[in-house]
Short mmCIF file of N, CA and C in Angstrom, two decimals:
data_model
loop_
_atom_site.label_atom_id
_atom_site.label_comp_id
_atom_site.label_asym_id
_atom_site.label_seq_id
_atom_site.Cartn_x
_atom_site.Cartn_y
_atom_site.Cartn_z
N UNK A 1 13.71 -0.19 1.22
CA UNK A 1 12.57 0.67 1.46
C UNK A 1 11.91 0.23 2.77
N UNK A 2 11.62 1.18 3.64
CA UNK A 2 11.01 0.78 4.91
C UNK A 2 9.52 0.53 4.73
N UNK A 3 8.94 -0.06 5.74
CA UNK A 3 7.56 -0.51 5.65
C UNK A 3 6.56 0.64 5.48
N UNK A 4 6.81 1.78 6.10
CA UNK A 4 5.89 2.91 5.96
C UNK A 4 5.88 3.41 4.52
N UNK A 5 7.05 3.51 3.90
CA UNK A 5 7.12 3.97 2.51
C UNK A 5 6.47 2.95 1.56
N UNK A 6 6.68 1.69 1.83
CA UNK A 6 6.07 0.65 0.99
C UNK A 6 4.55 0.67 1.14
N UNK A 7 4.07 0.84 2.33
CA UNK A 7 2.63 0.92 2.56
C UNK A 7 2.05 2.13 1.82
N UNK A 8 2.73 3.24 1.88
CA UNK A 8 2.27 4.45 1.19
C UNK A 8 2.30 4.25 -0.33
N UNK A 9 3.34 3.59 -0.81
CA UNK A 9 3.44 3.33 -2.26
C UNK A 9 2.26 2.47 -2.73
N UNK A 10 1.93 1.44 -1.97
CA UNK A 10 0.81 0.58 -2.32
C UNK A 10 -0.52 1.34 -2.25
N UNK A 11 -0.66 2.19 -1.24
CA UNK A 11 -1.89 2.99 -1.11
C UNK A 11 -2.05 3.92 -2.31
N UNK A 12 -0.97 4.57 -2.70
CA UNK A 12 -1.03 5.48 -3.85
C UNK A 12 -1.36 4.72 -5.13
N UNK A 13 -0.78 3.55 -5.29
CA UNK A 13 -1.06 2.72 -6.47
C UNK A 13 -2.54 2.34 -6.50
N UNK A 14 -3.05 1.91 -5.35
CA UNK A 14 -4.45 1.52 -5.25
C UNK A 14 -5.38 2.71 -5.54
N UNK A 15 -5.08 3.87 -4.96
CA UNK A 15 -5.93 5.04 -5.17
C UNK A 15 -5.89 5.51 -6.62
N UNK A 16 -4.72 5.40 -7.25
CA UNK A 16 -4.60 5.79 -8.66
C UNK A 16 -5.46 4.87 -9.53
N UNK A 17 -5.43 3.58 -9.24
CA UNK A 17 -6.25 2.63 -10.00
C UNK A 17 -7.74 2.91 -9.78
N UNK A 18 -8.11 3.25 -8.56
CA UNK A 18 -9.52 3.58 -8.29
C UNK A 18 -9.94 4.82 -9.06
N UNK A 19 -9.09 5.84 -9.10
CA UNK A 19 -9.39 7.06 -9.85
C UNK A 19 -9.53 6.76 -11.34
N UNK A 20 -8.62 5.95 -11.86
CA UNK A 20 -8.68 5.58 -13.28
C UNK A 20 -9.96 4.81 -13.58
N UNK A 21 -10.33 3.92 -12.68
CA UNK A 21 -11.55 3.14 -12.86
C UNK A 21 -12.77 4.06 -12.87
N UNK A 22 -12.80 5.02 -11.97
CA UNK A 22 -13.92 5.97 -11.94
C UNK A 22 -13.98 6.79 -13.22
N UNK A 23 -12.82 7.23 -13.71
CA UNK A 23 -12.77 7.97 -14.97
C UNK A 23 -13.26 7.12 -16.12
N UNK A 24 -12.85 5.85 -16.13
CA UNK A 24 -13.28 4.94 -17.18
C UNK A 24 -14.80 4.73 -17.14
N UNK A 25 -15.35 4.64 -15.93
CA UNK A 25 -16.80 4.50 -15.79
C UNK A 25 -17.52 5.72 -16.36
N UNK A 26 -16.96 6.89 -16.09
CA UNK A 26 -17.55 8.12 -16.63
C UNK A 26 -17.46 8.17 -18.15
N UNK A 27 -16.46 7.49 -18.71
CA UNK A 27 -16.27 7.46 -20.16
C UNK A 27 -17.16 6.39 -20.81
N UNK A 28 -17.70 5.50 -19.98
CA UNK A 28 -18.61 4.48 -20.51
C UNK A 28 -17.91 3.21 -20.99
N UNK A 29 -16.99 2.67 -20.21
CA UNK A 29 -16.31 1.43 -20.61
C UNK A 29 -17.30 0.26 -20.56
N UNK A 30 -16.92 -0.80 -21.23
CA UNK A 30 -17.78 -1.98 -21.25
C UNK A 30 -17.75 -2.67 -19.90
N UNK A 31 -18.75 -3.50 -19.67
CA UNK A 31 -18.82 -4.23 -18.40
C UNK A 31 -17.62 -5.16 -18.25
N UNK A 32 -17.19 -5.77 -19.34
CA UNK A 32 -16.04 -6.67 -19.29
C UNK A 32 -14.77 -5.93 -18.89
N UNK A 33 -14.54 -4.77 -19.50
CA UNK A 33 -13.37 -3.95 -19.14
C UNK A 33 -13.44 -3.53 -17.67
N UNK A 34 -14.64 -3.14 -17.24
CA UNK A 34 -14.81 -2.74 -15.85
C UNK A 34 -14.44 -3.87 -14.91
N UNK A 35 -14.93 -5.07 -15.19
CA UNK A 35 -14.68 -6.20 -14.31
C UNK A 35 -13.19 -6.52 -14.21
N UNK A 36 -12.49 -6.45 -15.33
CA UNK A 36 -11.05 -6.72 -15.33
C UNK A 36 -10.31 -5.66 -14.50
N UNK A 37 -10.61 -4.40 -14.77
CA UNK A 37 -9.93 -3.32 -14.05
C UNK A 37 -10.30 -3.33 -12.56
N UNK A 38 -11.54 -3.67 -12.26
CA UNK A 38 -11.97 -3.75 -10.87
C UNK A 38 -11.23 -4.87 -10.14
N UNK A 39 -11.02 -5.99 -10.80
CA UNK A 39 -10.27 -7.10 -10.19
C UNK A 39 -8.83 -6.68 -9.90
N UNK A 40 -8.22 -5.95 -10.81
CA UNK A 40 -6.85 -5.46 -10.61
C UNK A 40 -6.82 -4.51 -9.41
N UNK A 41 -7.78 -3.61 -9.36
CA UNK A 41 -7.87 -2.66 -8.25
C UNK A 41 -8.05 -3.40 -6.92
N UNK A 42 -8.91 -4.39 -6.90
CA UNK A 42 -9.14 -5.17 -5.69
C UNK A 42 -7.89 -5.94 -5.27
N UNK A 43 -7.14 -6.44 -6.25
CA UNK A 43 -5.92 -7.18 -5.95
C UNK A 43 -4.87 -6.27 -5.30
N UNK A 44 -4.74 -5.05 -5.81
CA UNK A 44 -3.79 -4.10 -5.22
C UNK A 44 -4.25 -3.71 -3.82
N UNK A 45 -5.55 -3.53 -3.64
CA UNK A 45 -6.07 -3.21 -2.31
C UNK A 45 -5.79 -4.36 -1.35
N UNK A 46 -5.98 -5.57 -1.80
CA UNK A 46 -5.69 -6.74 -0.96
C UNK A 46 -4.20 -6.81 -0.62
N UNK A 47 -3.35 -6.50 -1.58
CA UNK A 47 -1.91 -6.46 -1.33
C UNK A 47 -1.59 -5.43 -0.25
N UNK A 48 -2.23 -4.25 -0.32
CA UNK A 48 -2.05 -3.20 0.67
C UNK A 48 -2.49 -3.70 2.05
N UNK A 49 -3.67 -4.33 2.11
CA UNK A 49 -4.17 -4.85 3.39
C UNK A 49 -3.23 -5.91 3.97
N UNK A 50 -2.78 -6.83 3.14
CA UNK A 50 -1.88 -7.88 3.60
C UNK A 50 -0.57 -7.31 4.12
N UNK A 51 -0.03 -6.32 3.40
CA UNK A 51 1.21 -5.70 3.83
C UNK A 51 1.01 -4.99 5.17
N UNK A 52 -0.10 -4.28 5.29
CA UNK A 52 -0.40 -3.59 6.54
C UNK A 52 -0.51 -4.59 7.70
N UNK A 53 -1.22 -5.66 7.48
CA UNK A 53 -1.39 -6.66 8.53
C UNK A 53 -0.05 -7.30 8.91
N UNK A 54 0.74 -7.61 7.90
CA UNK A 54 2.02 -8.28 8.14
C UNK A 54 3.02 -7.37 8.87
N UNK A 55 2.96 -6.08 8.61
CA UNK A 55 3.94 -5.14 9.16
C UNK A 55 3.34 -4.15 10.16
N UNK A 56 2.14 -4.42 10.65
CA UNK A 56 1.46 -3.43 11.50
C UNK A 56 2.25 -3.08 12.75
N UNK A 57 2.89 -4.04 13.37
CA UNK A 57 3.64 -3.74 14.59
C UNK A 57 4.82 -2.82 14.27
N UNK A 58 5.56 -3.13 13.22
CA UNK A 58 6.69 -2.31 12.80
C UNK A 58 6.24 -0.90 12.44
N UNK A 59 5.14 -0.80 11.70
CA UNK A 59 4.63 0.51 11.30
C UNK A 59 4.18 1.31 12.51
N UNK A 60 3.45 0.65 13.41
CA UNK A 60 2.98 1.33 14.62
C UNK A 60 4.16 1.87 15.43
N UNK A 61 5.18 1.05 15.60
CA UNK A 61 6.34 1.50 16.39
C UNK A 61 7.04 2.68 15.73
N UNK A 62 7.16 2.66 14.42
CA UNK A 62 7.81 3.78 13.72
C UNK A 62 7.00 5.06 13.86
N UNK A 63 5.69 4.94 13.75
CA UNK A 63 4.83 6.12 13.89
C UNK A 63 4.90 6.66 15.32
N UNK A 64 4.87 5.77 16.28
CA UNK A 64 4.95 6.19 17.68
C UNK A 64 6.30 6.86 17.98
N UNK A 65 7.36 6.36 17.39
CA UNK A 65 8.69 6.94 17.62
C UNK A 65 8.83 8.33 17.00
N UNK A 66 8.03 8.61 15.97
CA UNK A 66 8.09 9.91 15.32
C UNK A 66 7.34 10.98 16.10
N UNK A 67 6.51 10.57 17.05
CA UNK A 67 5.73 11.55 17.84
C UNK A 67 6.59 12.25 18.85
#
């Protein structure tokens, strides 16, 4: 899997977790459940950021080549 697809996969995973967390908040989850799910969401976001930072040059070059 190339870096752009992996970055997109991580972004989608992160956004899905954020949406689920928002839905859970609307449903009235406990503070403990919220904290656990929020930590998971933050961990996936951090994974996305780290991947982007690690592969930014490769991603930039691929995007530029597609123009």
